[in-house]
Coordinates of C-alpha atoms and ligand atoms in Angstrom, one line a residue:
M147 CA -162.1 -108.0 155.0
C148 CA -164.5 -107.2 152.1
G149 CA -163.1 -108.4 148.8
I150 CA -163.6 -106.9 145.6
V151 CA -163.6 -108.5 141.8
A152 CA -164.7 -106.6 138.8
Y153 CA -164.1 -107.6 135.2
V154 CA -164.6 -106.0 131.7
G155 CA -163.6 -107.7 128.6
Y156 CA -164.7 -110.4 126.1
R157 CA -165.0 -113.4 128.5
E158 CA -168.0 -114.3 130.7
A159 CA -167.8 -112.3 133.7
F160 CA -169.7 -114.4 136.2
P161 CA -167.4 -117.4 136.4
L162 CA -164.5 -115.4 136.4
I163 CA -165.8 -113.2 139.1
L164 CA -167.0 -116.0 141.2
K165 CA -163.8 -117.6 141.0
G166 CA -162.0 -114.4 141.8
L167 CA -164.3 -114.0 144.9
K168 CA -163.5 -117.7 146.1
R169 CA -159.8 -116.4 146.1
L170 CA -160.7 -113.8 148.0
E171 CA -162.5 -115.8 150.7
Y172 CA -159.2 -115.9 152.7
R173 CA -159.8 -112.3 153.6
G174 CA -163.3 -113.2 155.7
Y175 CA -166.5 -112.2 154.8
D176 CA -170.1 -113.2 155.6
S177 CA -172.1 -112.5 152.1
S178 CA -171.3 -112.2 148.6
G179 CA -173.0 -111.1 145.6
V180 CA -172.6 -110.0 141.8
A181 CA -174.1 -107.5 139.5
L182 CA -174.1 -108.4 135.7
L183 CA -175.2 -105.9 132.8
E184 CA -177.3 -108.2 131.2
G185 CA -178.3 -106.2 127.8
D186 CA -179.3 -102.9 129.3
K187 CA -180.1 -104.4 132.5
L188 CA -178.2 -104.3 135.8
N189 CA -179.2 -107.7 137.6
I190 CA -177.9 -108.0 141.3
Y191 CA -177.5 -111.7 142.7
K192 CA -176.7 -111.8 146.4
K193 CA -176.5 -114.3 149.3
K194 CA -175.8 -114.4 153.0
G195 CA -173.1 -117.3 153.8
K196 CA -170.4 -118.6 151.5
V197 CA -169.5 -118.1 147.8
S198 CA -170.6 -121.5 147.4
D199 CA -174.1 -120.8 148.4
L200 CA -174.4 -117.8 145.9
E201 CA -173.0 -120.1 143.5
S202 CA -175.7 -123.1 144.2
E203 CA -178.3 -120.4 144.2
L204 CA -177.3 -119.1 140.5
A205 CA -176.8 -123.0 139.1
G206 CA -178.1 -123.4 135.8
K207 CA -178.8 -119.5 135.1
H208 CA -177.5 -118.5 131.8
L209 CA -175.4 -115.7 132.6
T210 CA -173.3 -114.7 129.7
A211 CA -172.5 -111.0 130.3
T212 CA -168.6 -109.9 129.8
I213 CA -169.0 -106.9 132.4
G214 CA -169.7 -107.4 135.8
I215 CA -168.6 -106.4 139.6
G216 CA -168.2 -108.7 142.8
H217 CA -168.0 -108.6 146.4
T218 CA -167.7 -110.6 149.5
R219 CA -168.6 -108.3 152.5
W220 CA -167.3 -108.5 155.9
A221 CA -170.4 -106.7 157.9
T222 CA -169.8 -103.4 159.4
H223 CA -172.9 -101.2 159.2
G224 CA -176.0 -103.6 159.1
E225 CA -176.1 -107.4 160.0
P226 CA -175.0 -109.9 157.2
N227 CA -178.0 -110.7 155.4
D228 CA -178.8 -111.0 151.6
V229 CA -180.1 -107.6 151.5
N230 CA -177.3 -105.8 153.1
A231 CA -174.6 -107.9 151.0
H232 CA -173.1 -106.0 148.1
P233 CA -173.7 -104.8 145.0
H234 CA -176.3 -102.4 145.9
Y235 CA -178.4 -100.2 143.5
S236 CA -178.8 -96.7 143.3
N237 CA -182.5 -95.2 143.2
N238 CA -183.4 -95.5 139.7
R239 CA -181.4 -99.2 139.4
R240 CA -179.1 -97.9 136.8
L241 CA -176.0 -97.6 138.8
S242 CA -174.7 -100.4 141.1
I243 CA -171.7 -100.3 143.3
I244 CA -169.3 -102.4 145.4
H245 CA -167.5 -101.2 148.0
N246 CA -164.8 -101.9 150.4
G247 CA -164.2 -99.8 153.7
I248 CA -166.6 -97.3 155.6
I249 CA -168.1 -94.0 154.6
E250 CA -168.3 -92.6 158.2
N251 CA -170.9 -89.5 157.2
Y252 CA -173.3 -91.9 155.4
A253 CA -175.9 -90.9 157.8
S254 CA -176.0 -87.1 157.0
I255 CA -175.8 -87.9 153.6
K256 CA -178.7 -90.3 153.8
Q257 CA -180.8 -88.0 155.4
N258 CA -180.9 -85.6 152.8
L259 CA -181.4 -88.2 149.8
V260 CA -184.3 -89.7 152.0
K261 CA -185.8 -85.9 152.0
K262 CA -185.3 -85.8 148.1
G263 CA -187.4 -88.8 148.1
H264 CA -184.7 -91.9 147.7
V265 CA -185.8 -95.2 149.1
F266 CA -183.2 -97.6 151.1
L267 CA -183.4 -101.1 150.9
S268 CA -180.5 -101.6 153.3
D269 CA -178.7 -100.6 156.4
T270 CA -175.3 -100.0 154.5
D271 CA -173.3 -97.0 154.2
T272 CA -172.6 -98.0 150.9
E273 CA -176.0 -97.8 149.4
V274 CA -176.1 -94.4 150.4
L275 CA -172.8 -93.7 148.2
V276 CA -174.3 -95.0 145.0
H277 CA -177.5 -93.4 145.7
F278 CA -175.4 -90.0 146.4
I279 CA -173.7 -90.5 143.0
E280 CA -176.9 -90.7 141.0
D281 CA -178.1 -87.7 142.6
I282 CA -175.1 -85.8 141.9
Q283 CA -175.4 -86.7 138.2
N284 CA -179.4 -85.7 138.3
E285 CA -178.7 -82.4 140.0
T286 CA -175.5 -81.5 137.7
G287 CA -176.0 -83.4 134.4
D288 CA -172.3 -84.0 134.7
T289 CA -171.0 -87.6 133.3
L290 CA -170.8 -90.5 135.6
E291 CA -167.2 -90.0 136.0
S292 CA -167.5 -86.3 137.4
A293 CA -170.4 -87.5 139.7
V294 CA -168.0 -90.1 141.3
K295 CA -165.4 -87.8 141.9
L296 CA -167.9 -85.1 143.2
A297 CA -169.3 -87.6 145.8
L298 CA -165.9 -88.8 146.6
K299 CA -165.0 -85.6 147.7
E300 CA -168.0 -85.2 149.8
V301 CA -167.4 -88.3 152.0
F302 CA -165.4 -89.3 154.7
G303 CA -163.9 -92.5 155.7
A304 CA -162.1 -95.1 153.6
Y305 CA -163.0 -96.8 150.4
A306 CA -162.3 -98.7 147.4
I307 CA -165.2 -98.8 144.8
V308 CA -166.1 -99.9 141.6
V309 CA -169.2 -98.6 139.8
M310 CA -170.9 -100.0 136.9
S311 CA -173.8 -98.2 135.0
A312 CA -176.6 -99.8 132.5
D313 CA -176.0 -96.7 130.6
H314 CA -172.3 -97.1 129.9
P315 CA -172.0 -100.5 128.7
G316 CA -168.2 -101.5 128.8
Q317 CA -167.2 -98.9 131.3
L318 CA -166.1 -99.7 134.8
I319 CA -165.3 -96.8 137.4
A320 CA -163.1 -97.8 140.4
A321 CA -161.4 -95.3 143.3
R322 CA -159.6 -95.7 146.4
K323 CA -158.9 -94.2 149.3
G324 CA -157.3 -96.1 152.6
S325 CA -158.4 -99.6 150.9
P326 CA -156.5 -101.4 148.4
L327 CA -157.4 -101.8 144.6
V328 CA -155.3 -103.3 142.0
I329 CA -156.2 -103.1 138.4
G330 CA -155.1 -105.9 135.9
V331 CA -154.3 -105.2 132.4
G332 CA -155.1 -107.8 130.0
G333 CA -155.1 -107.8 126.1
D334 CA -158.9 -106.3 125.6
E335 CA -159.7 -107.0 129.2
F336 CA -159.5 -105.5 132.5
F337 CA -159.7 -106.9 136.1
F338 CA -160.2 -104.9 139.3
A339 CA -159.6 -106.7 142.6
S340 CA -158.6 -106.2 146.2
D341 CA -155.5 -108.2 145.8
A342 CA -153.5 -109.7 143.0
T343 CA -155.0 -113.3 143.6
P344 CA -158.0 -113.2 141.6
I345 CA -155.9 -111.6 138.7
V346 CA -152.6 -113.6 138.4
E347 CA -154.2 -116.3 136.6
Y348 CA -154.9 -113.8 133.5
T349 CA -152.3 -111.2 133.6
K350 CA -149.2 -110.4 135.2
D351 CA -149.6 -106.6 134.4
V352 CA -151.3 -104.8 137.0
V353 CA -151.6 -101.2 138.4
Y354 CA -152.1 -100.3 142.0
L355 CA -154.6 -97.4 142.4
D356 CA -153.4 -94.8 144.7
D357 CA -155.4 -92.9 147.3
Y358 CA -157.5 -90.3 145.6
E359 CA -157.1 -91.9 142.3
V360 CA -160.3 -92.7 140.1
A361 CA -159.7 -95.1 137.3
V362 CA -162.0 -95.4 134.1
V363 CA -162.2 -98.1 131.9
K364 CA -163.9 -97.2 128.7
D365 CA -163.9 -98.1 125.1
G366 CA -161.1 -100.7 126.0
K367 CA -158.9 -98.0 127.5
L368 CA -157.7 -97.4 131.1
N369 CA -157.4 -93.8 132.3
I370 CA -156.4 -92.8 135.7
Q371 CA -156.9 -89.1 137.5
N372 CA -156.9 -87.7 140.5
L373 CA -160.1 -86.4 142.4
D374 CA -159.2 -83.2 140.7
N375 CA -158.8 -84.2 137.4
T376 CA -155.0 -84.4 136.9
E377 CA -154.3 -87.1 134.6
T378 CA -151.6 -89.8 135.7
I379 CA -149.8 -92.2 133.3
P380 CA -150.6 -95.7 134.7
Y381 CA -147.6 -97.5 136.1
I382 CA -147.9 -100.9 135.0
Q383 CA -145.9 -103.3 137.3
K384 CA -145.3 -106.9 136.9
L385 CA -146.6 -109.6 139.2
E386 CA -144.1 -112.1 140.8
M387 CA -146.7 -114.0 142.4
E388 CA -147.2 -117.6 140.7
L389 CA -150.6 -119.2 140.7
E390 CA -149.6 -122.4 142.6
T391 CA -148.8 -120.3 145.3
I392 CA -152.3 -119.3 146.1
E393 CA -153.7 -122.9 145.7
K394 CA -153.5 -125.7 148.3
G395 CA -151.3 -127.9 146.0
G396 CA -152.8 -131.4 147.5
Y397 CA -152.6 -130.3 151.5
D398 CA -156.0 -130.4 153.2
H399 CA -155.7 -126.3 154.2
F400 CA -153.8 -123.4 153.4
M401 CA -152.6 -123.3 157.0
I402 CA -150.9 -126.6 157.1
K403 CA -149.2 -126.0 153.3
E404 CA -147.9 -122.5 154.7
I405 CA -146.6 -124.1 158.1
F406 CA -144.5 -126.6 155.9
E407 CA -143.3 -124.1 153.4
Q408 CA -141.4 -122.4 156.1
P409 CA -137.9 -123.7 155.1
R410 CA -138.5 -122.3 151.9
S411 CA -140.0 -118.9 153.1
I412 CA -137.3 -118.2 155.7
A413 CA -134.8 -119.3 153.0
D414 CA -136.6 -116.7 150.5
S415 CA -136.6 -114.1 153.1
M416 CA -132.9 -114.4 153.3
R417 CA -132.0 -115.1 149.5
G418 CA -129.9 -112.7 148.0
R419 CA -129.1 -110.7 151.1
L420 CA -127.0 -113.1 153.2
N421 CA -124.0 -115.2 152.2
A422 CA -122.7 -116.9 155.3
A423 CA -119.6 -117.8 153.5
D424 CA -118.5 -114.6 152.3
A425 CA -119.8 -112.9 155.6
H426 CA -121.9 -110.8 153.4
L427 CA -125.4 -109.3 154.5
Q428 CA -127.0 -106.5 152.5
L429 CA -130.7 -105.7 152.5
G430 CA -131.2 -103.4 149.5
G431 CA -134.1 -101.4 151.4
L432 CA -131.9 -100.3 154.2
N433 CA -129.4 -98.5 151.6
G434 CA -128.9 -94.9 152.9
Y435 CA -130.7 -96.0 156.4
L436 CA -128.6 -98.1 157.7
D437 CA -126.5 -95.3 159.3
K438 CA -129.8 -93.8 160.6
L439 CA -130.5 -97.0 162.1
A440 CA -127.2 -97.2 163.7
A441 CA -127.2 -93.8 165.1
A442 CA -131.2 -94.3 166.4
E443 CA -131.7 -93.5 170.0
R444 CA -134.7 -95.5 170.2
I445 CA -136.8 -97.7 167.6
V446 CA -140.4 -97.8 168.0
I447 CA -142.0 -100.8 166.6
V448 CA -145.8 -100.9 165.4
G449 CA -148.1 -103.8 164.5
C450 CA -150.8 -105.8 165.4
G451 CA -151.7 -109.2 166.3
T452 CA -148.9 -111.7 165.2
S453 CA -147.0 -108.9 163.5
W454 CA -146.7 -107.0 167.1
H455 CA -145.3 -110.3 168.6
A456 CA -142.5 -110.2 165.9
G457 CA -141.9 -107.0 166.9
L458 CA -141.4 -108.4 170.4
V459 CA -138.8 -110.6 169.3
A460 CA -136.9 -107.9 167.5
E461 CA -137.1 -105.6 170.8
Y462 CA -135.0 -108.3 172.2
L463 CA -132.8 -108.2 169.3
F464 CA -132.1 -104.7 168.8
E465 CA -131.6 -104.5 172.5
E466 CA -129.2 -107.3 172.6
L467 CA -127.3 -106.9 169.3
A468 CA -127.2 -103.7 168.4
R469 CA -128.0 -101.9 171.9
I470 CA -130.9 -99.7 170.8
N471 CA -133.7 -98.9 173.1
V472 CA -136.8 -100.3 171.8
E473 CA -140.2 -100.1 172.5
V474 CA -143.1 -102.1 170.7
E475 CA -146.4 -100.6 170.5
Y476 CA -149.7 -101.9 169.4
A477 CA -150.4 -99.6 166.3
S478 CA -154.3 -99.3 167.5
E479 CA -153.1 -97.7 170.7
F480 CA -150.2 -95.7 169.4
R481 CA -152.4 -94.1 166.6
Y482 CA -154.6 -92.5 169.5
R483 CA -152.0 -91.2 171.8
N484 CA -149.8 -88.4 171.4
P485 CA -146.4 -90.3 171.2
V486 CA -143.3 -88.3 171.7
I487 CA -141.1 -88.8 168.7
R488 CA -137.8 -87.3 168.8
K489 CA -135.7 -86.4 165.8
N490 CA -133.3 -89.6 166.0
D491 CA -136.0 -92.0 166.7
I492 CA -137.1 -94.6 164.0
V493 CA -140.4 -96.4 163.6
I494 CA -140.6 -99.6 162.5
A495 CA -143.8 -100.9 161.0
I496 CA -144.5 -104.5 160.8
S497 CA -147.4 -105.9 158.3
Q498 CA -148.0 -109.1 156.8
S499 CA -150.9 -107.9 154.6
G500 CA -149.5 -104.1 154.2
E501 CA -153.3 -102.9 154.6
T502 CA -154.1 -103.0 158.3
A503 CA -155.8 -99.8 159.0
D504 CA -154.4 -99.3 162.3
T505 CA -150.8 -99.7 161.5
L506 CA -151.4 -97.5 158.5
A507 CA -152.8 -94.7 160.6
A508 CA -149.8 -95.2 163.1
I509 CA -147.2 -94.8 160.3
E510 CA -149.1 -91.6 159.0
L511 CA -149.1 -90.4 162.9
A512 CA -145.5 -90.9 163.2
K513 CA -144.8 -89.5 159.8
S514 CA -146.5 -86.2 160.6
K515 CA -144.3 -86.2 163.7
G516 CA -141.4 -86.2 161.3
A517 CA -140.2 -90.0 162.1
T518 CA -138.3 -92.0 159.7
I519 CA -140.5 -95.1 159.0
F520 CA -139.4 -98.6 157.9
G521 CA -141.7 -100.9 156.8
V522 CA -141.4 -104.7 157.2
C523 CA -144.2 -106.0 155.0
N524 CA -145.1 -109.2 153.0
V525 CA -147.4 -108.0 150.0
V526 CA -145.6 -106.1 147.3
G527 CA -146.9 -102.5 146.5
S528 CA -149.2 -102.7 149.6
S529 CA -150.3 -99.4 151.1
I530 CA -148.1 -99.5 154.1
A531 CA -145.0 -100.7 151.7
R532 CA -145.7 -97.4 149.9
A533 CA -146.5 -95.4 152.8
T534 CA -143.0 -95.9 154.3
H535 CA -140.0 -94.1 153.6
A536 CA -137.6 -97.4 153.0
G537 CA -138.3 -100.7 153.9
A538 CA -137.6 -104.9 153.6
Y539 CA -140.3 -107.0 151.9
T540 CA -140.3 -110.5 153.8
H541 CA -140.7 -112.6 150.5
A542 CA -143.0 -115.3 152.4
G543 CA -145.4 -115.4 149.2
P544 CA -148.9 -114.9 149.5
E545 CA -150.4 -116.1 153.1
I546 CA -154.1 -117.2 152.5
G547 CA -154.9 -118.9 155.8
V548 CA -156.0 -116.6 158.3
A549 CA -153.7 -117.8 161.0
S550 CA -150.5 -116.3 160.3
T551 CA -147.5 -118.7 160.3
K552 CA -145.1 -118.2 157.5
A553 CA -145.5 -114.5 157.5
F554 CA -144.5 -114.7 161.2
T555 CA -141.2 -116.6 160.8
A556 CA -140.1 -114.4 157.8
Q557 CA -140.8 -111.2 159.8
V558 CA -138.3 -112.4 162.4
T559 CA -136.0 -113.7 160.0
V560 CA -135.8 -110.1 158.4
L561 CA -135.8 -108.4 161.8
T562 CA -132.8 -110.3 162.7
L563 CA -131.3 -109.7 159.4
I564 CA -131.4 -105.9 160.0
A565 CA -130.6 -105.8 163.6
I566 CA -127.5 -107.8 162.8
A567 CA -126.7 -105.5 160.0
T568 CA -127.3 -102.6 162.4
A569 CA -125.4 -104.0 165.3
K570 CA -122.3 -104.7 162.7
R571 CA -122.5 -101.0 161.3
K572 CA -122.5 -99.9 165.2
G573 CA -119.7 -102.3 166.4
T574 CA -121.7 -103.7 169.0
I575 CA -121.1 -107.1 168.0
N576 CA -117.6 -108.5 167.0
E577 CA -116.6 -110.3 163.7
E578 CA -116.9 -113.7 165.2
M579 CA -120.4 -113.2 166.7
Y580 CA -121.3 -111.8 163.4
R581 CA -120.1 -114.6 161.1
Q582 CA -121.6 -117.2 163.8
L583 CA -124.9 -115.5 163.6
L584 CA -125.0 -115.6 159.7
A585 CA -123.9 -119.3 159.5
E586 CA -126.2 -120.3 162.1
L587 CA -129.2 -118.3 160.3
E588 CA -128.3 -120.0 156.9
N589 CA -129.0 -123.1 158.6
V590 CA -132.4 -122.1 160.1
P591 CA -134.4 -123.5 157.1
Q592 CA -132.6 -127.2 157.2
K593 CA -133.5 -126.9 161.3
V594 CA -137.2 -126.1 160.8
N595 CA -137.5 -129.1 158.5
E596 CA -136.2 -131.1 161.5
V597 CA -138.8 -129.9 163.4
F598 CA -141.3 -131.3 161.1
E599 CA -140.2 -135.0 162.0
N600 CA -141.9 -134.5 164.9
A601 CA -145.2 -133.6 163.4
S602 CA -146.9 -137.0 164.3
R603 CA -145.8 -136.8 167.7
I604 CA -147.2 -133.4 167.9
K605 CA -150.5 -134.7 166.3
E606 CA -150.7 -137.3 169.3
I607 CA -150.5 -134.7 171.8
A608 CA -153.1 -132.8 170.0
F609 CA -155.4 -135.7 170.0
I610 CA -154.9 -135.7 173.9
F611 CA -155.8 -132.0 174.4
T612 CA -158.4 -131.7 171.5
Y613 CA -161.2 -131.0 174.1
A614 CA -159.2 -128.9 176.6
R615 CA -161.2 -125.8 177.7
N616 CA -158.2 -123.8 178.5
F617 CA -154.4 -123.4 177.8
I618 CA -151.4 -121.5 179.3
Y619 CA -148.4 -120.9 177.5
L620 CA -145.2 -119.5 179.5
G621 CA -141.9 -118.6 177.9
R622 CA -139.2 -116.3 179.1
G623 CA -136.8 -113.9 177.1
L624 CA -137.0 -114.0 173.2
N625 CA -139.4 -117.1 174.1
F626 CA -142.2 -115.0 175.8
P627 CA -143.5 -113.5 172.6
V628 CA -143.5 -116.8 171.1
A629 CA -145.5 -118.0 173.9
L630 CA -147.9 -114.8 173.2
E631 CA -147.8 -116.3 169.4
G632 CA -149.0 -119.7 170.5
A633 CA -151.6 -118.7 172.6
L634 CA -152.9 -116.5 169.7
K635 CA -152.8 -119.1 167.1
L636 CA -154.7 -121.9 169.5
K637 CA -157.3 -119.3 170.4
E638 CA -158.2 -117.9 166.8
I639 CA -158.7 -121.3 165.1
S640 CA -159.6 -123.8 167.5
Y641 CA -161.6 -121.3 169.7
I642 CA -159.9 -122.5 173.0
H643 CA -159.0 -120.0 175.6
A644 CA -155.6 -119.5 175.8
E645 CA -153.2 -117.1 177.4
G646 CA -149.6 -116.1 177.0
Y647 CA -147.5 -115.1 180.0
P648 CA -143.9 -114.5 180.9
A649 CA -143.2 -117.7 182.9
A650 CA -142.1 -115.6 185.9
E651 CA -145.1 -113.4 185.7
M652 CA -147.3 -116.9 186.9
K653 CA -146.5 -116.3 190.3
H654 CA -148.2 -113.0 190.1
G655 CA -151.8 -114.6 189.3
P656 CA -152.2 -116.8 186.7
I657 CA -150.8 -119.6 189.0
A658 CA -154.2 -119.6 190.6
L659 CA -155.6 -121.4 187.6
I660 CA -153.2 -124.1 187.7
D661 CA -154.9 -127.6 188.4
E662 CA -155.0 -131.3 186.7
D663 CA -157.4 -129.9 184.1
M664 CA -154.9 -127.1 183.1
P665 CA -152.3 -127.7 180.3
V666 CA -149.3 -125.6 180.3
V667 CA -147.3 -125.2 177.4
F668 CA -143.5 -124.1 178.3
L669 CA -141.2 -122.7 175.8
A670 CA -138.1 -124.4 177.5
T671 CA -135.3 -124.4 175.1
K672 CA -131.6 -124.4 176.5
D673 CA -130.8 -120.8 176.9
S674 CA -129.6 -118.2 179.5
S675 CA -133.2 -118.6 181.2
Y676 CA -133.0 -122.5 181.3
E677 CA -132.8 -123.0 185.1
K678 CA -135.5 -120.2 185.6
I679 CA -138.0 -122.2 183.1
V680 CA -137.0 -125.3 185.1
S681 CA -138.2 -124.0 188.5
N682 CA -141.2 -122.4 187.0
I683 CA -142.1 -125.9 185.4
Q684 CA -141.5 -127.2 188.7
E685 CA -144.2 -125.0 190.6
V686 CA -146.6 -126.0 187.7
K687 CA -145.9 -129.8 188.2
A688 CA -146.4 -129.2 192.1
R689 CA -149.9 -127.9 191.4
K690 CA -150.5 -130.9 189.2
G691 CA -150.6 -128.9 185.9
R692 CA -150.3 -131.0 182.7
V693 CA -147.2 -129.7 181.1
I694 CA -146.3 -129.8 177.4
A695 CA -142.4 -128.7 177.0
I696 CA -140.8 -127.6 173.9
V697 CA -137.3 -128.4 174.9
T698 CA -133.9 -128.5 172.9
E699 CA -132.7 -131.7 171.4
G700 CA -130.9 -133.8 174.0
D701 CA -132.3 -132.0 177.0
T702 CA -132.2 -135.0 179.6
L703 CA -133.6 -132.9 182.7
I704 CA -137.1 -131.8 181.5
P705 CA -138.4 -134.9 179.9
G706 CA -138.2 -136.6 183.3
M707 CA -140.3 -133.8 185.2
V708 CA -143.1 -133.1 182.3
D709 CA -146.2 -134.9 180.8
F710 CA -144.9 -134.6 177.1
V711 CA -142.0 -133.2 175.1
I712 CA -141.4 -131.8 171.7
E713 CA -138.0 -131.3 170.7
V714 CA -136.3 -128.5 168.5
P715 CA -132.7 -128.8 167.3
K716 CA -130.0 -126.6 169.0
V717 CA -129.7 -122.9 167.7
H718 CA -127.9 -119.8 168.7
E719 CA -130.1 -118.4 171.4
I720 CA -130.8 -115.4 169.4
L721 CA -132.5 -117.5 166.5
T722 CA -134.7 -119.5 168.8
P723 CA -138.0 -118.1 168.1
L724 CA -137.6 -119.3 164.4
L725 CA -137.6 -122.8 165.6
S726 CA -139.8 -122.8 169.0
V727 CA -143.1 -121.2 167.4
I728 CA -143.1 -124.3 165.0
P729 CA -144.5 -126.9 167.3
L730 CA -147.0 -124.3 168.6
Q731 CA -148.5 -123.6 164.8
L732 CA -148.5 -127.4 164.5
L733 CA -150.2 -127.9 167.8
S734 CA -152.9 -125.4 167.2
Y735 CA -153.7 -126.5 163.8
Y736 CA -153.9 -130.3 164.5
I737 CA -156.2 -129.4 167.6
A738 CA -158.3 -127.0 165.3
V739 CA -158.9 -129.8 162.9
M740 CA -159.7 -132.6 165.3
R741 CA -162.3 -130.2 166.9
G742 CA -163.7 -129.7 163.4
R743 CA -162.9 -126.1 163.0
N744 CA -162.7 -124.2 159.7
V745 CA -159.1 -123.7 160.1
D746 CA -158.5 -121.4 157.2
Q747 CA -161.5 -119.1 157.7
P748 CA -161.9 -119.0 161.4
R749 CA -165.3 -117.5 162.5
N750 CA -165.4 -113.5 163.0
L751 CA -161.8 -113.0 161.5
A752 CA -160.5 -111.0 158.3
K753 CA -156.9 -111.7 157.0
S754 CA -156.3 -108.1 156.8
V755 CA -158.1 -105.7 159.1
T756 CA -158.7 -103.0 157.0
V757 CA -161.2 -101.1 159.4
E758 CA -160.2 -99.7 162.8
Ligands
F6R239 C1 -152.9 -114.0 163.6 C2 -153.2 -112.9 162.5 C3 -153.3 -111.5 162.9 C4 -152.5 -110.4 162.3 C5 -153.0 -109.0 162.4 C6 -152.1 -107.8 161.6 O1 -152.9 -115.1 163.0 O2 -153.1 -113.0 161.3 O3 -153.2 -111.1 164.2 O4 -151.3 -110.7 162.4 O5 -154.0 -108.7 162.0 O6 -152.2 -108.1 160.3 P1 -150.9 -107.8 159.4 O7 -149.6 -108.7 159.8 O8 -151.3 -107.9 158.1 O9 -151.0 -106.3 159.6

């Protein structure tokens, strides 16, 4: 969702901010803008559409300011247009602001300000906030910093903001509550951004701002205080991110780069944690929590979208290996119920971005009920990673394509490690099984590479089905969440309607849809439900459905029954999703490309969903 980039230092701010906004494009947005302090004037330039539209509009302009703020907006209050785009001015045009999040009580504040003569140009909640700050400054005569704090004490909702003033050259004020904000600390320069991707090129020293903190850069110094003026010493962390991980590196899209990165990202998720030869499995983040997990009467898993699908895979893993009752919940539903949390329950929150508003709220709710929360996140230092009691990072590296691919397999890998470690501690798997699983896990990256050998076959199938209007994905057991994930991948990037179902459920309704125009993707690997899946395939073929089957290498039965097969290597049943999902990612990608879709930034979607 919305993206923030701001800079103060000795470089020209505009090109730097523009580049940063492009790095944040993956988050999803519909307009962009910058404010630059040129001489003693704040000049705002903004435009509906892509950052490149803003760039074209400003081409040839001599913009030499060394301080500025920039934004990509994902519309919430007011349609996407030039006026509603950020930054916004205050009433006297001496202040400007960029904002991520939602100010929930903006309407009542606006009413008061209108009575005082403030004139608003946009429909946004953000413009209200910057007018409010100016009003407080006028009323109290306080410093800008105090006015920002007083305003933030009055607002409800979520925000990450950066404020720039024409009266304070060299000063930027930033604050956060519920929306991420990272500060890059360079030699004589400072960077502010929604995540580290716009910053990593210039410095690896960063400070993650906490909720209710206000950061002020003034006279080349960074000062952080909370809303009650208590100062905190900035904790500077080193970014581990490398620049090449956020660039396409010769691929047409981030999504295909990230699909092909999976042998490495899965290996990275296990690195330093697993060594099959020594029967070694240890996750640093589990230290002190493994006994709690092993003693848990119930595990509640919360997440959204693809992360929720990874949770469904984990349900099978924990039940099968560790014999623990698991419930998997959409975070958005969980947070608005009054869920029963018992003393020995563990909540596992799964999130790639670590910023998903619903997942964060579910964590806070579970925490308030006394649960122990374990996080499985990809983005280091993210809000969810910091809100949980303990956790394990997935180490998939930055995922830029909006459709989640390598994050899913990394989540499943880490959850598999946790389930095996818990089962070992609990004594619910024997030594032989333990060693076998570790050895098989270590071989998964190589097997994913083998799946890629089928890429051109998958492309041919994609070509045949490019203009299909619907798809059904069916799987059983561990392949059921994979069917859901395959359907989600297809719909989000190709805009083809797709449904995932447990294969046995087909008879209870969806079978009515089957005819010669309905492509049905079966997850039909050789596992404990193989015979059942074979029967389900027959039921679809009897109604002339066109079947694409994902089968285990060497299968001789299914290829004779279906229209198309894609083979995956044989693997222990428990690890099946790590392989069976790969052809589905590729199929979606190729179909979307053939339909001419914007694969990395599909319409209406945001990479991290920071509003509920
Ligand atoms: C699908 C996708 C989304 C996310 C969901 C949760 O490809 O990317 O469904 O999985 O928005 O996001 P995180 O994992 O960042 O909490």
